[in-house]
XYZ file of N, CA and C in Angstrom:
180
model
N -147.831 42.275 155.495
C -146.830 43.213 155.024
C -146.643 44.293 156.098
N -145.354 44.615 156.905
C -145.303 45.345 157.221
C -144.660 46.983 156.786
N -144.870 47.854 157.783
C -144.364 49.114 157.386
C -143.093 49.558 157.987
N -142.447 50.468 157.053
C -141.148 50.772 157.697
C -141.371 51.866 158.747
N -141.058 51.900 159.785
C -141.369 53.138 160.587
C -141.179 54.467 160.277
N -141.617 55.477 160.692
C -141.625 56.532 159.937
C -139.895 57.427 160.610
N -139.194 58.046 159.444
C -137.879 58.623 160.309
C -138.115 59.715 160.929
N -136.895 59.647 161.947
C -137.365 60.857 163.052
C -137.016 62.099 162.039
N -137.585 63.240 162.861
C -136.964 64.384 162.258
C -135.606 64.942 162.696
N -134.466 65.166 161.368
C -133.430 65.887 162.191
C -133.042 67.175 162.521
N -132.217 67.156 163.325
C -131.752 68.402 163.577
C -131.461 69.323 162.475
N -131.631 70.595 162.415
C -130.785 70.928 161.241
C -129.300 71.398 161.794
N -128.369 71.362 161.042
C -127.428 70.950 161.306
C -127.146 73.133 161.066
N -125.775 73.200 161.994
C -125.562 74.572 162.164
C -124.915 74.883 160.761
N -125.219 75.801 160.125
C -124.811 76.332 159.077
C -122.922 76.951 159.188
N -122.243 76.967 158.039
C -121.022 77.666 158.289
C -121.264 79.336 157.946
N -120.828 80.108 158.552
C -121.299 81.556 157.573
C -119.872 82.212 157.775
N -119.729 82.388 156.675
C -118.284 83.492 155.687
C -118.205 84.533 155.638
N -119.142 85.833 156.883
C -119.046 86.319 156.425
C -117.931 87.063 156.937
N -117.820 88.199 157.261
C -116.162 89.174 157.904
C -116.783 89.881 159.514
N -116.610 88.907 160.088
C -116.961 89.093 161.498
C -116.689 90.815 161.964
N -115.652 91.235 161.319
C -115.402 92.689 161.645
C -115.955 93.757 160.833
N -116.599 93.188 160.284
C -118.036 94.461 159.284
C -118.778 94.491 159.917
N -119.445 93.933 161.282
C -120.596 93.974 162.003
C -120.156 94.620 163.343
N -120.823 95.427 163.958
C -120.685 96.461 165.246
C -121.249 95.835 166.231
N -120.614 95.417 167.146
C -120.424 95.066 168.556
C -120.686 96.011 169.847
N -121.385 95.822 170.553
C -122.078 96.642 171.729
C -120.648 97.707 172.520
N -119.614 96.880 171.893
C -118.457 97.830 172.412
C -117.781 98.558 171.497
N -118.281 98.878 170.559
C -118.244 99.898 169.392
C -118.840 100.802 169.684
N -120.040 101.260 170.722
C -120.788 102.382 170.808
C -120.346 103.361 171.934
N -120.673 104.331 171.842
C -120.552 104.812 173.335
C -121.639 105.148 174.111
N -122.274 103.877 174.120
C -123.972 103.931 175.262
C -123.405 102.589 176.444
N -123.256 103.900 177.685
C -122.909 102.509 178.461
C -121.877 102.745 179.273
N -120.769 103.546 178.775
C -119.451 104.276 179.128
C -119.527 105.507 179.921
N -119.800 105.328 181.185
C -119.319 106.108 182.170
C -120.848 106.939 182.355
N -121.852 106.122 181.614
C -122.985 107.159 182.012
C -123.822 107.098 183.389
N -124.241 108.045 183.794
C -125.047 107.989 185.104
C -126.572 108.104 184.791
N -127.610 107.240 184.844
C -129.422 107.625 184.622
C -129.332 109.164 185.846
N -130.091 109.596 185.162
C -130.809 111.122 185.433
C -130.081 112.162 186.492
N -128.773 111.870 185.660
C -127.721 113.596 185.696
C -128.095 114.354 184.234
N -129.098 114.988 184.577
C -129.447 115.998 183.528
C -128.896 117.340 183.823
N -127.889 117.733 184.044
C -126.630 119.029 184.140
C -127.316 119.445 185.311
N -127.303 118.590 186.242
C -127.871 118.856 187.467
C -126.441 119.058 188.254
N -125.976 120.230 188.920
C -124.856 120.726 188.889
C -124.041 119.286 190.892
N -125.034 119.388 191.393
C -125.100 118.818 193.003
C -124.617 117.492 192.299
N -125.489 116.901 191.366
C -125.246 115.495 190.571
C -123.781 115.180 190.531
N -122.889 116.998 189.701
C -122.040 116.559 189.424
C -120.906 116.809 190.076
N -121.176 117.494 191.581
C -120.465 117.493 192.090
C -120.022 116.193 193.148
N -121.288 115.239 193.520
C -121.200 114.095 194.084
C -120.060 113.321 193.113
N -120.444 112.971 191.826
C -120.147 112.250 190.635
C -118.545 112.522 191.050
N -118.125 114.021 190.910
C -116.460 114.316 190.949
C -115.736 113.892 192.243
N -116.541 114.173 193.742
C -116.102 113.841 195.048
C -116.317 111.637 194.842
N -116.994 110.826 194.169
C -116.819 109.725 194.452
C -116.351 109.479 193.697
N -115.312 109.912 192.321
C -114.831 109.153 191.206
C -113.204 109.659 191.413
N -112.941 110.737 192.289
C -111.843 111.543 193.000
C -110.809 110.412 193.551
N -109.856 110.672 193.036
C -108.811 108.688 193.320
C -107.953 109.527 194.934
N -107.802 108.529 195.268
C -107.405 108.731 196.964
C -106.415 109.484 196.747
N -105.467 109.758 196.184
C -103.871 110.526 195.905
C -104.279 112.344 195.986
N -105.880 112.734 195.820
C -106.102 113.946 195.761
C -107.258 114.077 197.097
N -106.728 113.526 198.145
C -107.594 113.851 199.463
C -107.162 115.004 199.582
């Protein structure tokens, strides 16, 4: 008598989900990230570099 082989295991299969994609907050909903500089702490030199390299060519 033989045996039936044993079945593989499956995948689980990807779920559908319903829910309202626009009730959940997206990394571009925040404002962490937007125009910040690491360690300009009202360091005044900081912000005067910051204004002379962000200064658009039309105000040489």
């Amino acid at each position: 008598m033989s045996t039936a082989p044993a079945p593989e295991p499956r995948k689980p299969e990807p779920a559908l989900i319903f829910d309202d994609p626009l009730d959940q907050q997206s990394s571009d909903d925040t404002d962490r990230g937007w125009g910040e500089r690491p360690g300009t702490d009202g360091d005044s030199a900081a912000d005067l570099k910051r204004f002379l390299d962000e200064k658009p060519p039309h105000h040489l």
